[in-house]
Amino acid sequence: MRLRNHRNYAQLDLSPGPGVNVFIGANGQGKTNLLEAVAMLALSSSPRARRELELVGPVAPMARIEAEVESGGITAELAITLTVEGDRARRVIEVDGVRRRAFDLPGRFRVTLFWPDDLGLVKAGPELRRRFLNQMLVQIQPGYARALAGLKRVLEQRNSLLKRIAAGEEGGDVLEVWNQELVQLGGEVATARSAAVLELQPDAARYHAEIAGGERLEIRYEGPPQDLAEAVHNSLAEDLRRGSTTVGPHHDDLRVLLDGQEARAYSSQGQQRTAVVSLKLAEAALVARRTGERPVLLLDDVLSELDAERRAALLRQVAGEGQVIITSVEAGPFPPELIASAMVWTVHEGTIEACG
Amino acid sequence: MPQLPEPLERLIQELSRLPGIGPKTAQRLAFHLLRTDSQRASSLAHAIEDVKARIGYCERCYNIAEGSLCWICLSTRRDATLLCVVESALDVLAIERTAEFGGLYFVLQGVISPIDGIGPEQIHVPQLLERVRSEGVAEVIVATDADIEGEATALYLQRVLEPLGTKVTRPAHGLPVGGDLEYADELTLARAMSGRGTF
């Protein structure tokens, strides 16, 4: 993997090992930036940057992330280049030197990302839970990334049209075609999410019961109405009043129940975190099952946030087969046998060195 | 940055307004023009003036035209019952290069896009309907792009054209000629499979 001017990495060449890789460094040295770069190659965009401009470091008006990845016996050269143009950054994605659209990148290799943001997965708003499903699905379901990008665009156009109709700037006769596209793409997204949640459920419940002494975890997909076309049709008056689309997968949620109770409202922070760890482990298991290959596990500084039992449960899975990249402020939370079998690196001010 | 002489600064400004040209490229082009001999430079300036003075849009199909009608609408050898609707004059050129299509065109000069304030009127849909109605068009091929706005435009045209009793079709999606099956993206491949034909 090579980074050029990605955030605080002026220049980095790195060859992580096939097993567990531990990156240790103080805060602000570039640990998360490294994981972000790996995640971008799997997802095509940064899971945390609000604007791509943020990703371009101070050395030049251009940033580049490159990696050789191997999946299912096929190697591919992936590259993302960001070029500053005025107050925005233009992104170019290449696979084996050929330019590709953003939604064609995911699926070349897969990651399961777990970072401190995710600890709020149960507690936070539904947006984070939709992101959880999206990040997984773009990597394993052909066409999902395209449908999701299309849905976003349809919503922008439809919402804009609703406002124009309400303001009398446009008649209502064009709305029907946007409804059709909303129903089509929304249906694709909802079907994929619904199937994925059903598939996540048994693994998530099993992991949770193991860590939490038998506590029963249930997850339920709260999607749009079965008959999306009719629901979109019926919501027209409300949509016009609000100037936005009230029905569709952009309002989806994933409900998490512990022993039959809404975890968001009734569970302790510890129980919620157990549920998060279980969901993340179930995600990795689902990706492995669907693709026949374990995803690269990216764990950003979450171990120190977990208590001993949850940490042990996570590390038990981690120590198995597959590539893992873990960052941490200190070596403290790692069992000695894990460190002994891992490649350990130190991160300091945008440089990375092998350690021991 | 040091202050550049005003004419040069103005040229850079103008060039950077062109699509696909950022401030850096604009600068490079401006300095190139500065070095070019003056005959070359004024020939470029005149070409730009000429194109604006002499090229307009076809009154019938909104393709580019030197007079009131474009070279395709002027031709007597085209099949007037077959009409291909495209987004831009560039699409006309692309289809003409294939030499496969013998009908006439209608250039929308855009697609339906509420964000940009573009609705059916802005892309000349009333004129299209009038033309189909009055000229006895038997088939309208809607060849807009396969992106979100292109699809929306195609769906809209289908809705307003079909009641007129004309046949409305959409170009097939399929595998690129000479392309490897395994490298086709899933949606293209899926559409190619569902739209398969006999030998």
mmCIF file of N, CA and C in Angstrom, chain A residues 61 100-101 104 142 146 150 153-154 156-157 160-161 164 170 173-174 176-178 180-181 185, chain B residues 24 112-120 122 147-149 151-152 155-156 159 183 185-187:
data_model
loop_
_atom_site.group_PDB
_atom_site.id
_atom_site.type_symbol
_atom_site.label_atom_id
_atom_site.label_comp_id
_atom_site.label_asym_id
_atom_site.label_seq_id
_atom_site.Cartn_x
_atom_site.Cartn_y
_atom_site.Cartn_z
ATOM 1 N N PRO A 61 -1.293 19.877 -4.014
ATOM 2 C CA PRO A 61 -2.742 19.955 -4.229
ATOM 3 C C PRO A 61 -3.311 18.623 -4.733
ATOM 4 N N ARG A 100 -12.555 3.967 -13.296
ATOM 5 C CA ARG A 100 -13.839 3.355 -12.965
ATOM 6 C C ARG A 100 -14.707 4.366 -12.237
ATOM 7 N N ARG A 101 -16.017 4.110 -12.303
ATOM 8 C CA ARG A 101 -16.925 4.953 -11.534
ATOM 9 C C ARG A 101 -16.892 4.535 -10.069
ATOM 10 N N ASP A 104 -18.362 1.356 -8.935
ATOM 11 C CA ASP A 104 -17.806 0.114 -9.459
ATOM 12 C C ASP A 104 -16.613 -0.384 -8.642
ATOM 13 N N PRO A 142 -23.821 -7.051 -5.525
ATOM 14 C CA PRO A 142 -23.636 -6.362 -6.802
ATOM 15 C C PRO A 142 -24.803 -5.413 -7.077
ATOM 16 N N ARG A 146 -24.627 1.166 -6.680
ATOM 17 C CA ARG A 146 -25.238 1.943 -7.758
ATOM 18 C C ARG A 146 -26.661 2.356 -7.390
ATOM 19 N N GLY A 150 -27.962 6.126 -6.850
ATOM 20 C CA GLY A 150 -29.092 6.561 -7.655
ATOM 21 C C GLY A 150 -30.230 7.068 -6.792
ATOM 22 N N ARG A 153 -29.608 10.542 -5.523
ATOM 23 C CA ARG A 153 -29.826 11.525 -6.571
ATOM 24 C C ARG A 153 -31.330 11.741 -6.824
ATOM 25 N N VAL A 154 -32.080 10.637 -6.860
ATOM 26 C CA VAL A 154 -33.524 10.743 -7.073
ATOM 27 C C VAL A 154 -34.161 11.578 -5.965
ATOM 28 N N GLU A 156 -32.751 13.902 -4.130
ATOM 29 C CA GLU A 156 -32.392 15.317 -4.308
ATOM 30 C C GLU A 156 -33.292 15.961 -5.360
ATOM 31 N N GLN A 157 -33.465 15.253 -6.475
ATOM 32 C CA GLN A 157 -34.272 15.796 -7.564
ATOM 33 C C GLN A 157 -35.736 15.898 -7.160
ATOM 34 N N SER A 160 -36.346 18.655 -4.620
ATOM 35 C CA SER A 160 -36.275 19.947 -5.283
ATOM 36 C C SER A 160 -37.558 20.215 -6.073
ATOM 37 N N LEU A 161 -38.064 19.186 -6.743
ATOM 38 C CA LEU A 161 -39.296 19.328 -7.522
ATOM 39 C C LEU A 161 -40.499 19.619 -6.612
ATOM 40 N N ARG A 164 -40.527 23.132 -5.785
ATOM 41 C CA ARG A 164 -40.904 23.957 -6.933
ATOM 42 C C ARG A 164 -42.406 23.870 -7.212
ATOM 43 N N GLU A 170 -43.704 24.934 -11.003
ATOM 44 C CA GLU A 170 -43.746 23.788 -11.912
ATOM 45 C C GLU A 170 -45.040 23.024 -11.669
ATOM 46 N N ASP A 173 -47.019 17.260 -13.196
ATOM 47 C CA ASP A 173 -47.038 16.095 -14.094
ATOM 48 C C ASP A 173 -45.693 15.378 -14.214
ATOM 49 N N VAL A 174 -44.602 16.043 -13.807
ATOM 50 C CA VAL A 174 -43.299 15.394 -13.907
ATOM 51 C C VAL A 174 -43.032 14.498 -12.693
ATOM 52 N N GLU A 176 -44.534 12.099 -11.337
ATOM 53 C CA GLU A 176 -44.755 10.652 -11.465
ATOM 54 C C GLU A 176 -43.491 9.881 -11.866
ATOM 55 N N VAL A 177 -42.652 10.462 -12.725
ATOM 56 C CA VAL A 177 -41.461 9.720 -13.160
ATOM 57 C C VAL A 177 -40.446 9.604 -12.026
ATOM 58 N N TRP A 178 -40.381 10.631 -11.185
ATOM 59 C CA TRP A 178 -39.481 10.544 -10.021
ATOM 60 C C TRP A 178 -40.035 9.534 -9.021
ATOM 61 N N GLN A 180 -41.623 6.874 -9.852
ATOM 62 C CA GLN A 180 -41.283 5.572 -10.432
ATOM 63 C C GLN A 180 -39.839 5.188 -10.114
ATOM 64 N N GLU A 181 -38.926 6.155 -10.269
ATOM 65 C CA GLU A 181 -37.522 5.858 -9.990
ATOM 66 C C GLU A 181 -37.298 5.624 -8.493
ATOM 67 N N LEU A 185 -35.626 2.120 -7.302
ATOM 68 C CA LEU A 185 -34.347 2.063 -6.599
ATOM 69 C C LEU A 185 -34.552 1.825 -5.103
ATOM 70 N N LYS B 24 -5.216 26.230 -13.234
ATOM 71 C CA LYS B 24 -3.851 25.904 -13.696
ATOM 72 C C LYS B 24 -3.798 25.789 -15.212
ATOM 73 N N ILE B 112 -34.557 16.548 -17.943
ATOM 74 C CA ILE B 112 -35.357 17.023 -16.818
ATOM 75 C C ILE B 112 -34.529 16.968 -15.545
ATOM 76 N N SER B 113 -34.384 18.087 -14.878
ATOM 77 C CA SER B 113 -33.587 18.145 -13.661
ATOM 78 C C SER B 113 -34.086 19.275 -12.767
ATOM 79 N N PRO B 114 -35.018 18.961 -11.856
ATOM 80 C CA PRO B 114 -35.605 20.007 -11.014
ATOM 81 C C PRO B 114 -34.569 20.831 -10.257
ATOM 82 N N ILE B 115 -33.448 20.186 -9.858
ATOM 83 C CA ILE B 115 -32.408 20.911 -9.126
ATOM 84 C C ILE B 115 -31.907 22.101 -9.940
ATOM 85 N N ASP B 116 -31.814 21.905 -11.267
ATOM 86 C CA ASP B 116 -31.336 22.979 -12.128
ATOM 87 C C ASP B 116 -32.488 23.795 -12.712
ATOM 88 N N GLY B 117 -33.694 23.548 -12.213
ATOM 89 C CA GLY B 117 -34.848 24.290 -12.700
ATOM 90 C C GLY B 117 -35.248 23.901 -14.118
ATOM 91 N N ILE B 118 -34.887 22.699 -14.531
ATOM 92 C CA ILE B 118 -35.211 22.285 -15.900
ATOM 93 C C ILE B 118 -36.376 21.301 -15.925
ATOM 94 N N GLY B 119 -37.452 21.720 -16.527
ATOM 95 C CA GLY B 119 -38.644 20.886 -16.659
ATOM 96 C C GLY B 119 -38.923 20.638 -18.131
ATOM 97 N N PRO B 120 -40.052 20.013 -18.447
ATOM 98 C CA PRO B 120 -40.395 19.666 -19.834
ATOM 99 C C PRO B 120 -40.350 20.852 -20.797
ATOM 100 N N GLN B 122 -38.423 23.507 -20.744
ATOM 101 C CA GLN B 122 -37.055 23.917 -21.049
ATOM 102 C C GLN B 122 -36.397 22.971 -22.049
ATOM 103 N N ASP B 147 -28.465 7.482 -17.058
ATOM 104 C CA ASP B 147 -28.331 7.921 -15.659
ATOM 105 C C ASP B 147 -29.697 8.323 -15.109
ATOM 106 N N ILE B 148 -29.725 8.793 -13.859
ATOM 107 C CA ILE B 148 -30.986 9.069 -13.187
ATOM 108 C C ILE B 148 -31.851 10.079 -13.953
ATOM 109 N N GLU B 149 -31.235 11.189 -14.377
ATOM 110 C CA GLU B 149 -32.007 12.227 -15.055
ATOM 111 C C GLU B 149 -32.411 11.769 -16.468
ATOM 112 N N GLU B 151 -32.991 8.699 -17.397
ATOM 113 C CA GLU B 151 -34.088 7.730 -17.240
ATOM 114 C C GLU B 151 -35.402 8.451 -16.929
ATOM 115 N N ALA B 152 -35.320 9.447 -16.049
ATOM 116 C CA ALA B 152 -36.538 10.190 -15.694
ATOM 117 C C ALA B 152 -37.120 10.865 -16.937
ATOM 118 N N LEU B 155 -38.740 8.236 -19.115
ATOM 119 C CA LEU B 155 -40.029 7.812 -18.555
ATOM 120 C C LEU B 155 -41.098 8.868 -18.817
ATOM 121 N N TYR B 156 -40.704 10.125 -18.672
ATOM 122 C CA TYR B 156 -41.666 11.209 -18.898
ATOM 123 C C TYR B 156 -42.107 11.239 -20.356
ATOM 124 N N ARG B 159 -44.525 8.578 -21.138
ATOM 125 C CA ARG B 159 -45.863 8.886 -20.625
ATOM 126 C C ARG B 159 -46.635 9.866 -21.505
ATOM 127 N N TYR B 183 -15.650 -9.009 -17.704
ATOM 128 C CA TYR B 183 -15.344 -7.656 -17.251
ATOM 129 C C TYR B 183 -16.539 -6.714 -17.306
ATOM 130 N N ASP B 185 -19.842 -4.888 -16.152
ATOM 131 C CA ASP B 185 -20.381 -4.677 -14.816
ATOM 132 C C ASP B 185 -21.724 -5.395 -14.704
ATOM 133 N N GLU B 186 -22.127 -5.676 -13.472
ATOM 134 C CA GLU B 186 -23.274 -6.563 -13.236
ATOM 135 C C GLU B 186 -24.561 -6.066 -13.885
ATOM 136 N N LEU B 187 -24.801 -4.759 -13.786
ATOM 137 C CA LEU B 187 -26.074 -4.263 -14.309
ATOM 138 C C LEU B 187 -26.121 -4.387 -15.839
#
